[in-house]
Coordinates of C-alpha atoms and ligand atoms in Angstrom, one line a residue:
N1 CA 42.9 39.5 40.0
C2 CA 45.9 39.9 37.8
M3 CA 47.9 37.5 40.1
V4 CA 45.1 34.9 39.8
D5 CA 45.1 35.2 36.0
Q6 CA 48.9 34.7 35.9
L7 CA 48.6 31.7 38.2
N8 CA 45.9 30.2 36.0
A9 CA 47.9 30.8 32.9
S10 CA 50.9 29.1 34.3
A11 CA 48.8 26.1 35.6
R12 CA 47.5 25.8 32.0
A13 CA 51.0 25.9 30.6
N14 CA 52.1 23.2 33.1
Q15 CA 49.1 21.1 32.2
A16 CA 50.0 21.4 28.4
Q17 CA 53.6 20.4 29.2
L18 CA 52.4 17.3 31.1
V19 CA 50.2 16.2 28.3
E20 CA 53.1 16.6 25.8
L21 CA 55.4 14.7 28.1
D22 CA 52.8 11.9 28.5
R23 CA 52.5 11.7 24.7
L24 CA 56.3 11.5 24.2
Y25 CA 56.5 8.8 27.0
R26 CA 53.8 6.8 25.3
Q27 CA 55.5 7.1 21.9
A28 CA 58.8 6.0 23.3
S29 CA 57.2 3.0 25.1
E30 CA 55.5 2.0 21.9
A31 CA 58.8 2.2 20.0
L32 CA 60.5 0.0 22.6
R33 CA 57.7 -2.5 22.6
L34 CA 57.8 -2.7 18.7
R35 CA 61.6 -3.2 18.9
D36 CA 61.2 -6.0 21.4
E37 CA 58.5 -7.7 19.3
F38 CA 60.7 -7.3 16.3
L39 CA 63.6 -9.0 18.0
L40 CA 61.3 -11.9 18.9
V41 CA 60.1 -12.3 15.3
A42 CA 63.6 -11.9 13.9
S43 CA 65.1 -14.5 16.2
H44 CA 62.3 -16.9 15.3
E45 CA 62.7 -16.2 11.6
L46 CA 66.4 -16.8 11.8
R47 CA 66.1 -19.9 13.9
T48 CA 63.7 -21.8 11.7
P49 CA 65.9 -22.0 8.6
L50 CA 68.9 -22.7 10.9
T51 CA 67.1 -25.6 12.5
S52 CA 66.2 -27.1 9.2
L53 CA 69.7 -26.6 7.9
S54 CA 71.1 -28.3 10.9
L55 CA 68.7 -31.3 10.3
T56 CA 69.7 -31.6 6.7
L57 CA 73.4 -31.5 7.6
E58 CA 72.9 -34.2 10.2
A59 CA 71.2 -36.4 7.6
M60 CA 74.1 -35.8 5.2
E61 CA 76.6 -36.7 7.9
R62 CA 74.8 -40.0 8.7
K63 CA 74.8 -40.9 5.0
H64 CA 78.5 -40.0 4.8
Q65 CA 79.3 -42.2 7.9
S66 CA 77.6 -45.2 6.4
G67 CA 79.6 -44.7 3.2
R68 CA 76.6 -43.7 1.1
E69 CA 76.6 -40.8 -1.3
T70 CA 74.8 -37.6 -0.2
P71 CA 71.6 -37.2 -2.3
R72 CA 71.6 -34.1 -4.5
E73 CA 68.3 -32.9 -2.9
H74 CA 70.0 -32.6 0.5
L75 CA 72.6 -30.3 -0.9
Q76 CA 70.0 -28.3 -2.7
R77 CA 67.9 -28.0 0.4
A78 CA 70.8 -26.9 2.4
R79 CA 71.8 -24.3 -0.2
R80 CA 68.2 -22.9 -0.3
K81 CA 68.2 -22.5 3.5
V82 CA 71.6 -20.7 3.4
T83 CA 70.3 -18.4 0.6
C84 CA 67.2 -17.6 2.6
L85 CA 69.3 -16.8 5.7
I86 CA 71.6 -14.5 3.6
G87 CA 68.5 -12.7 2.4
L88 CA 67.2 -12.1 5.9
V89 CA 70.6 -10.9 7.1
D90 CA 70.9 -8.6 4.0
D91 CA 67.5 -7.1 4.9
L92 CA 68.7 -6.4 8.4
L93 CA 71.9 -4.8 7.1
D94 CA 69.9 -2.7 4.6
V95 CA 67.6 -1.4 7.4
G96 CA 70.7 -0.4 9.3
R97 CA 72.2 1.4 6.3
I98 CA 68.9 3.2 5.6
Q99 CA 68.6 4.3 9.3
R100 CA 72.2 5.7 9.2
G101 CA 71.7 7.2 5.8
H102 CA 74.5 5.1 4.4
L103 CA 72.7 3.3 1.6
E104 CA 74.7 4.2 -1.6
L105 CA 73.2 4.0 -5.1
Q106 CA 75.3 3.3 -8.2
Q107 CA 73.4 5.3 -10.7
A108 CA 73.4 4.5 -14.4
P109 CA 70.8 4.3 -17.2
V110 CA 68.7 1.1 -16.7
T111 CA 66.5 -0.5 -19.3
L112 CA 63.4 -1.3 -17.2
G113 CA 61.8 -3.8 -19.5
S114 CA 64.8 -6.1 -19.6
L115 CA 65.3 -5.8 -15.9
L116 CA 61.7 -6.9 -15.3
A117 CA 62.1 -9.8 -17.8
E118 CA 65.1 -11.0 -15.8
V119 CA 63.4 -10.8 -12.5
I120 CA 60.4 -12.7 -13.8
A121 CA 62.6 -15.3 -15.4
S122 CA 64.4 -15.9 -12.1
F123 CA 61.1 -16.5 -10.3
R124 CA 59.6 -18.9 -12.9
P125 CA 61.6 -22.0 -11.8
L126 CA 61.0 -21.2 -8.1
S127 CA 57.2 -20.7 -8.5
P128 CA 56.0 -23.2 -11.1
R129 CA 52.5 -23.2 -9.6
H130 CA 51.9 -19.5 -10.1
H131 CA 51.1 -18.0 -13.5
L132 CA 53.6 -15.2 -14.0
T133 CA 53.1 -12.7 -16.8
L134 CA 54.9 -9.6 -18.0
E135 CA 53.4 -6.9 -20.2
L136 CA 55.7 -4.4 -21.8
P137 CA 55.1 -1.3 -23.9
Q138 CA 56.5 -0.6 -27.4
G139 CA 60.2 0.4 -27.3
E140 CA 62.5 0.5 -24.3
V141 CA 61.8 2.4 -21.2
F142 CA 64.9 3.9 -19.5
V143 CA 65.2 5.1 -15.9
K144 CA 68.2 6.4 -14.0
G145 CA 69.0 4.1 -11.2
D146 CA 71.0 1.4 -9.5
E147 CA 70.3 -1.8 -11.4
A148 CA 70.9 -4.1 -8.4
R149 CA 68.7 -2.0 -6.1
L150 CA 65.9 -1.8 -8.6
T151 CA 66.1 -5.5 -9.1
Q152 CA 65.7 -5.8 -5.3
V153 CA 62.6 -3.6 -5.4
F154 CA 60.8 -5.8 -8.0
N155 CA 62.1 -9.0 -6.4
N156 CA 60.5 -8.0 -3.1
L157 CA 57.2 -7.1 -4.7
L158 CA 57.1 -10.3 -6.7
D159 CA 58.2 -12.4 -3.7
N160 CA 55.3 -11.0 -1.7
A161 CA 52.8 -11.4 -4.6
I162 CA 53.7 -15.1 -4.7
K163 CA 53.9 -15.6 -1.0
Y164 CA 50.5 -14.0 -0.2
S165 CA 48.6 -15.7 -3.1
P166 CA 47.4 -19.3 -3.6
E167 CA 48.9 -21.8 -6.0
G168 CA 47.5 -21.4 -9.4
G169 CA 47.1 -17.7 -8.9
A170 CA 48.1 -15.2 -11.6
V171 CA 50.8 -12.6 -10.8
R172 CA 50.9 -9.9 -13.5
V173 CA 53.7 -7.4 -13.9
K174 CA 52.9 -4.5 -16.3
L175 CA 55.2 -1.7 -17.4
T176 CA 53.6 1.4 -18.8
R177 CA 54.8 5.0 -19.5
D178 CA 52.9 8.1 -19.0
E179 CA 54.0 11.8 -19.3
G180 CA 57.7 11.3 -18.4
E181 CA 57.0 8.6 -15.8
A182 CA 57.6 4.8 -16.0
R183 CA 55.0 2.8 -14.0
V184 CA 55.4 -0.8 -13.0
S185 CA 52.4 -2.6 -11.4
V186 CA 52.7 -6.0 -9.7
S187 CA 49.2 -7.5 -9.2
D188 CA 48.2 -10.7 -7.5
E189 CA 45.0 -12.7 -6.7
G190 CA 46.0 -13.3 -3.1
V191 CA 44.8 -12.7 0.4
G192 CA 44.7 -8.9 0.0
I193 CA 45.4 -6.2 2.6
P194 CA 42.7 -4.4 4.7
A195 CA 42.6 -0.7 3.8
E196 CA 43.2 0.4 7.4
Q197 CA 46.6 -1.2 7.2
F198 CA 47.7 0.8 4.2
P199 CA 49.3 3.7 6.2
E200 CA 51.5 1.3 8.3
L201 CA 52.3 -1.1 5.5
F202 CA 55.6 0.5 4.6
E203 CA 56.8 1.0 8.1
R204 CA 59.5 -0.9 9.8
F205 CA 58.4 -3.8 11.9
F206 CA 54.9 -3.7 10.5
R207 CA 54.6 -7.5 10.4
A208 CA 55.7 -7.8 14.0
R209 CA 52.6 -5.7 14.9
T210 CA 50.1 -7.6 12.9
T211 CA 51.0 -11.0 11.5
L212 CA 53.1 -12.4 14.4
A213 CA 51.0 -15.5 14.6
T214 CA 50.5 -16.2 10.9
S215 CA 52.0 -19.0 9.0
F216 CA 53.7 -16.8 6.4
G217 CA 57.4 -16.3 7.2
G218 CA 59.1 -12.9 6.9
L219 CA 60.6 -10.1 8.9
G220 CA 58.3 -7.3 7.8
L221 CA 61.2 -5.3 6.4
G222 CA 60.7 -5.8 2.7
L223 CA 58.2 -3.1 2.0
Y224 CA 60.0 -0.6 4.2
I225 CA 63.3 -1.2 2.3
T226 CA 61.3 -1.2 -1.0
R227 CA 59.7 2.1 -0.4
N228 CA 63.0 3.6 0.7
L229 CA 64.8 2.4 -2.4
V230 CA 62.0 3.7 -4.7
E231 CA 62.0 7.1 -3.0
R232 CA 65.8 7.3 -3.3
H233 CA 65.3 6.9 -7.1
G234 CA 62.9 9.9 -7.1
G235 CA 59.9 7.7 -7.4
R236 CA 56.9 6.6 -5.3
I237 CA 55.0 3.4 -4.5
D238 CA 51.3 3.0 -4.0
V239 CA 49.1 0.1 -3.0
Q240 CA 45.5 -0.9 -3.9
S241 CA 44.0 -4.0 -2.5
E242 CA 40.8 -5.9 -1.7
V243 CA 40.7 -8.5 1.0
G244 CA 40.2 -11.9 -0.5
R245 CA 40.6 -10.6 -4.1
G246 CA 44.2 -9.5 -4.4
T247 CA 46.7 -6.7 -4.3
T248 CA 48.4 -4.3 -6.7
F249 CA 51.6 -2.5 -5.8
A250 CA 52.5 0.3 -8.3
V251 CA 56.0 1.8 -8.6
T252 CA 56.4 5.0 -10.5
L253 CA 59.8 6.3 -11.5
P254 CA 60.9 9.3 -13.5
E255 CA 61.6 8.2 -17.0
L256 CA 65.0 9.0 -18.5
R257 CA 64.5 10.6 -21.9
E258 CA 66.9 10.0 -24.8
T259 CA 68.2 13.5 -24.7
H260 CA 68.8 13.4 -21.0
R261 CA 70.5 10.1 -21.2
E262 CA 73.2 11.6 -23.5
V263 CA 73.8 14.5 -21.1
A264 CA 73.7 12.6 -17.9
F265 CA 75.6 9.6 -19.1
P266 CA 77.7 10.5 -22.2
P267 CA 78.8 7.4 -24.2
R268 CA 82.2 6.2 -23.1
Q269 CA 85.1 6.9 -25.4
E270 CA 86.7 3.6 -26.4
Ligands
LIG1 P1 57.1 -9.6 5.1 O1 56.5 -10.1 3.8 O2 58.5 -10.1 5.3 O3 56.3 -9.8 6.3 P2 56.9 -7.0 3.9 O4 57.5 -5.7 4.4 O5 57.4 -7.4 2.5 O6 57.3 -8.1 5.0 O7 55.4 -6.9 4.0 C1 54.7 -6.4 5.1 C2 53.3 -7.0 5.3 O8 52.5 -6.5 4.3 C3 53.3 -8.5 5.2 O9 53.5 -9.1 6.4 C4 51.9 -8.8 4.7 O10 51.0 -8.7 5.8 C5 51.6 -7.5 3.8 N1 51.8 -7.8 2.4 C6 52.8 -7.4 1.6 N2 52.6 -7.7 0.3 C7 51.4 -8.3 0.2 C8 50.6 -8.9 -0.8 N3 51.1 -8.9 -2.1 N4 49.4 -9.4 -0.5 C9 49.0 -9.4 0.8 N5 49.7 -8.9 1.8 C10 50.9 -8.4 1.6

């Protein structure tokens, strides 16, 4: 009897091991499938601006050959495509840095209100058909962080808010402070996100999994990078959304109080 019990126990242990192996195998296969899908999306996303850049350059060359001047729009179009390509490649590089734990932050006190005002100002000429507004509290709000990286966070959120909402839509950025925290919300009146996608939204390759066939361009890396940057600043990011009504992303960062500012970043001796 004892022998039978032992055999049964070891059969059960083997069974449990097999189930675990099967789970790991499925997980690894899914990861590989996502990577392949991502490569497909990334190649496509890189090829589209490259093709259009090539066409613009061809047109410029023809003009040049026939002794005509290159129209300014052609140059502007070419430059926009190059900027877009640099943005895509920068995102790929950032993901690599995050994965290897090599993303460095240059920390200093940052005035969040001014940073947001600059981000909004840079979007206005690019998105004249969206109604962009910024609401700030009384007085400055300081956080400790990397100005360029925080700019990237709000650039990403604003870029999405505009990309996923119709022309004429309002995009509202609001800065508030509450109990030692600074909170920035970016709201749009766009397509919205189904609640069941919230858990995956900030993962790498999320787009590859869901929006492969949509007309919106993108690599699906923006929110992954954004969340990583926010968390590296000791903050968090949340999403609220209703399909067909709009989306709000809220970034919360620890506020840098006046007393702490002096201790952490003493004024430079001139
Ligand atoms: P990308 O925009 O390049 O696909 P992101 O990581 O920035 O990648 O966003 C991931 C996905 O989340 C998008 O593909 C889109 O489906 C969804 N998304 C992000 N922001 C918004 C928004 N403001 N409104 C609706 N959907 C959004």
